[in-house]
Each structure stands twice: as structure tokens, then as C-alpha cells.
Amino acid sequence: MAFALRRHVSATDTDHGMVLLDEADGRYWQLNSTGALIPHALLDGATPQETAQRLGERYPALPTERTADDVASFIRALAEARLVVTA
């Protein structure tokens, strides 16, 4: 799966995670460190399954199914907000 920020979206790391700015309409999303892990991993070329595995490594008490569902939901939310493109 290809994952990329849309041309008009910029990402900036912060002390507590990441901020995504939609420069087309001025809206921004603040992600905590857990939320930032997902786009970081995907933008670095990880698959959603590898990203879920990384999330599970950070939070070993979470079941694998949960991390996979969380990653899929997060990707859907970013796509619905028109922040990313996926293929």
C-alpha cells in the first residue's frame, strides 16, 4: 500500500507528537506520540501490518487485532479528512 501526504499537507514533529496542516483550508490536526507513530511508519514505507506491529511493540498489552484495527481506522480517518492519499 502506498501512503503519502497530499501535496497541500505538511507535517511537523512536536515535543508531544506531530501536527498535520492542510494548507488549502488552514485546518490542522494535532497527533499525540502514539498517533504520530502511524504516519511516521507509513511514510517511511512500512505496511499497515508492520505499523500495527510497531504499535504493538510500544504497547505490548494490546492485542494484535486491536492494533491492526486502530491502524486501519487511523488511515481511513486521514483519508476521509483528505490529508493523505493511499493506493
Short mmCIF file of C-alpha atoms in Angstrom, two decimals:
data_model
loop_
_atom_site.label_atom_id
_atom_site.label_comp_id
_atom_site.label_asym_id
_atom_site.label_seq_id
_atom_site.Cartn_x
_atom_site.Cartn_y
_atom_site.Cartn_z
CA MET A 1 0.00 0.00 0.00
CA ALA A 2 1.34 3.41 -0.97
CA PHE A 3 0.79 6.14 1.61
CA ALA A 4 1.64 9.81 1.12
CA LEU A 5 0.59 13.19 2.41
CA ARG A 6 -1.43 15.20 -0.07
CA ARG A 7 0.50 17.92 -1.84
CA HIS A 8 -1.10 20.66 0.27
CA VAL A 9 -0.49 18.94 3.63
CA SER A 10 2.61 19.47 5.72
CA ALA A 11 3.72 17.53 8.78
CA THR A 12 5.77 18.88 11.65
CA ASP A 13 7.08 16.91 14.60
CA THR A 14 6.47 18.41 18.03
CA ASP A 15 7.67 17.57 21.52
CA HIS A 16 4.47 15.58 22.04
CA GLY A 17 3.78 14.08 18.61
CA MET A 18 3.04 15.68 15.26
CA VAL A 19 0.91 18.37 13.66
CA LEU A 20 -0.61 17.98 10.21
CA LEU A 21 -1.55 21.23 8.46
CA ASP A 22 -3.89 21.35 5.50
CA GLU A 23 -2.54 24.45 3.80
CA ALA A 24 -5.51 24.54 1.40
CA ASP A 25 -8.04 25.37 4.11
CA GLY A 26 -5.93 26.17 7.18
CA ARG A 27 -7.17 23.25 9.27
CA TYR A 28 -4.70 21.33 11.39
CA TRP A 29 -4.65 18.11 13.33
CA GLN A 30 -2.54 17.58 16.42
CA LEU A 31 -1.41 13.98 16.93
CA ASN A 32 -0.04 12.64 20.18
CA SER A 33 3.08 10.48 20.13
CA THR A 34 1.06 7.31 19.56
CA GLY A 35 -0.85 8.90 16.69
CA ALA A 36 2.37 10.22 15.19
CA LEU A 37 3.87 6.72 15.12
CA ILE A 38 1.37 5.66 12.46
CA PRO A 39 2.05 8.26 9.73
CA HIS A 40 5.78 8.16 10.51
CA ALA A 41 5.91 4.42 9.95
CA LEU A 42 3.75 4.54 6.81
CA LEU A 43 5.66 7.47 5.31
CA ASP A 44 8.88 5.52 5.96
CA GLY A 45 7.48 2.71 3.81
CA ALA A 46 6.07 0.35 6.42
CA THR A 47 2.93 -1.57 5.53
CA PRO A 48 -0.17 -1.20 7.71
CA GLN A 49 0.64 -4.64 9.19
CA GLU A 50 4.21 -3.57 10.03
CA THR A 51 2.85 -0.35 11.50
CA ALA A 52 0.43 -2.32 13.69
CA GLN A 53 3.36 -4.48 14.80
CA ARG A 54 5.34 -1.36 15.79
CA LEU A 55 2.33 -0.11 17.73
CA GLY A 56 2.10 -3.47 19.46
CA GLU A 57 5.80 -3.29 20.36
CA ARG A 58 5.21 0.07 22.01
CA TYR A 59 2.11 -1.19 23.84
CA PRO A 60 2.60 -4.94 24.32
CA ALA A 61 -0.60 -5.32 26.37
CA LEU A 62 -2.69 -4.51 23.29
CA PRO A 63 -3.90 -7.48 21.25
CA THR A 64 -2.61 -7.68 17.67
CA GLU A 65 -6.17 -7.44 16.30
CA ARG A 66 -6.65 -4.19 18.20
CA THR A 67 -3.51 -2.54 16.84
CA ALA A 68 -4.37 -3.65 13.30
CA ASP A 69 -7.89 -2.22 13.65
CA ASP A 70 -6.53 1.01 15.15
CA VAL A 71 -4.08 1.50 12.27
CA ALA A 72 -6.78 0.79 9.66
CA SER A 73 -9.18 3.24 11.36
CA PHE A 74 -6.49 5.90 11.59
CA ILE A 75 -5.63 5.56 7.89
CA ARG A 76 -9.34 5.80 6.99
CA ALA A 77 -9.75 8.92 9.13
CA LEU A 78 -6.76 10.63 7.49
CA ALA A 79 -8.04 9.70 4.02
CA GLU A 80 -11.57 10.93 4.81
CA ALA A 81 -10.09 14.22 6.03
CA ARG A 82 -8.30 14.40 2.66
CA LEU A 83 -4.89 14.60 4.32
CA VAL A 84 -3.36 11.56 2.66
CA VAL A 85 -3.54 9.50 -0.49
CA THR A 86 -3.44 5.73 -0.40
CA ALA A 87 -3.25 3.16 -3.13
#
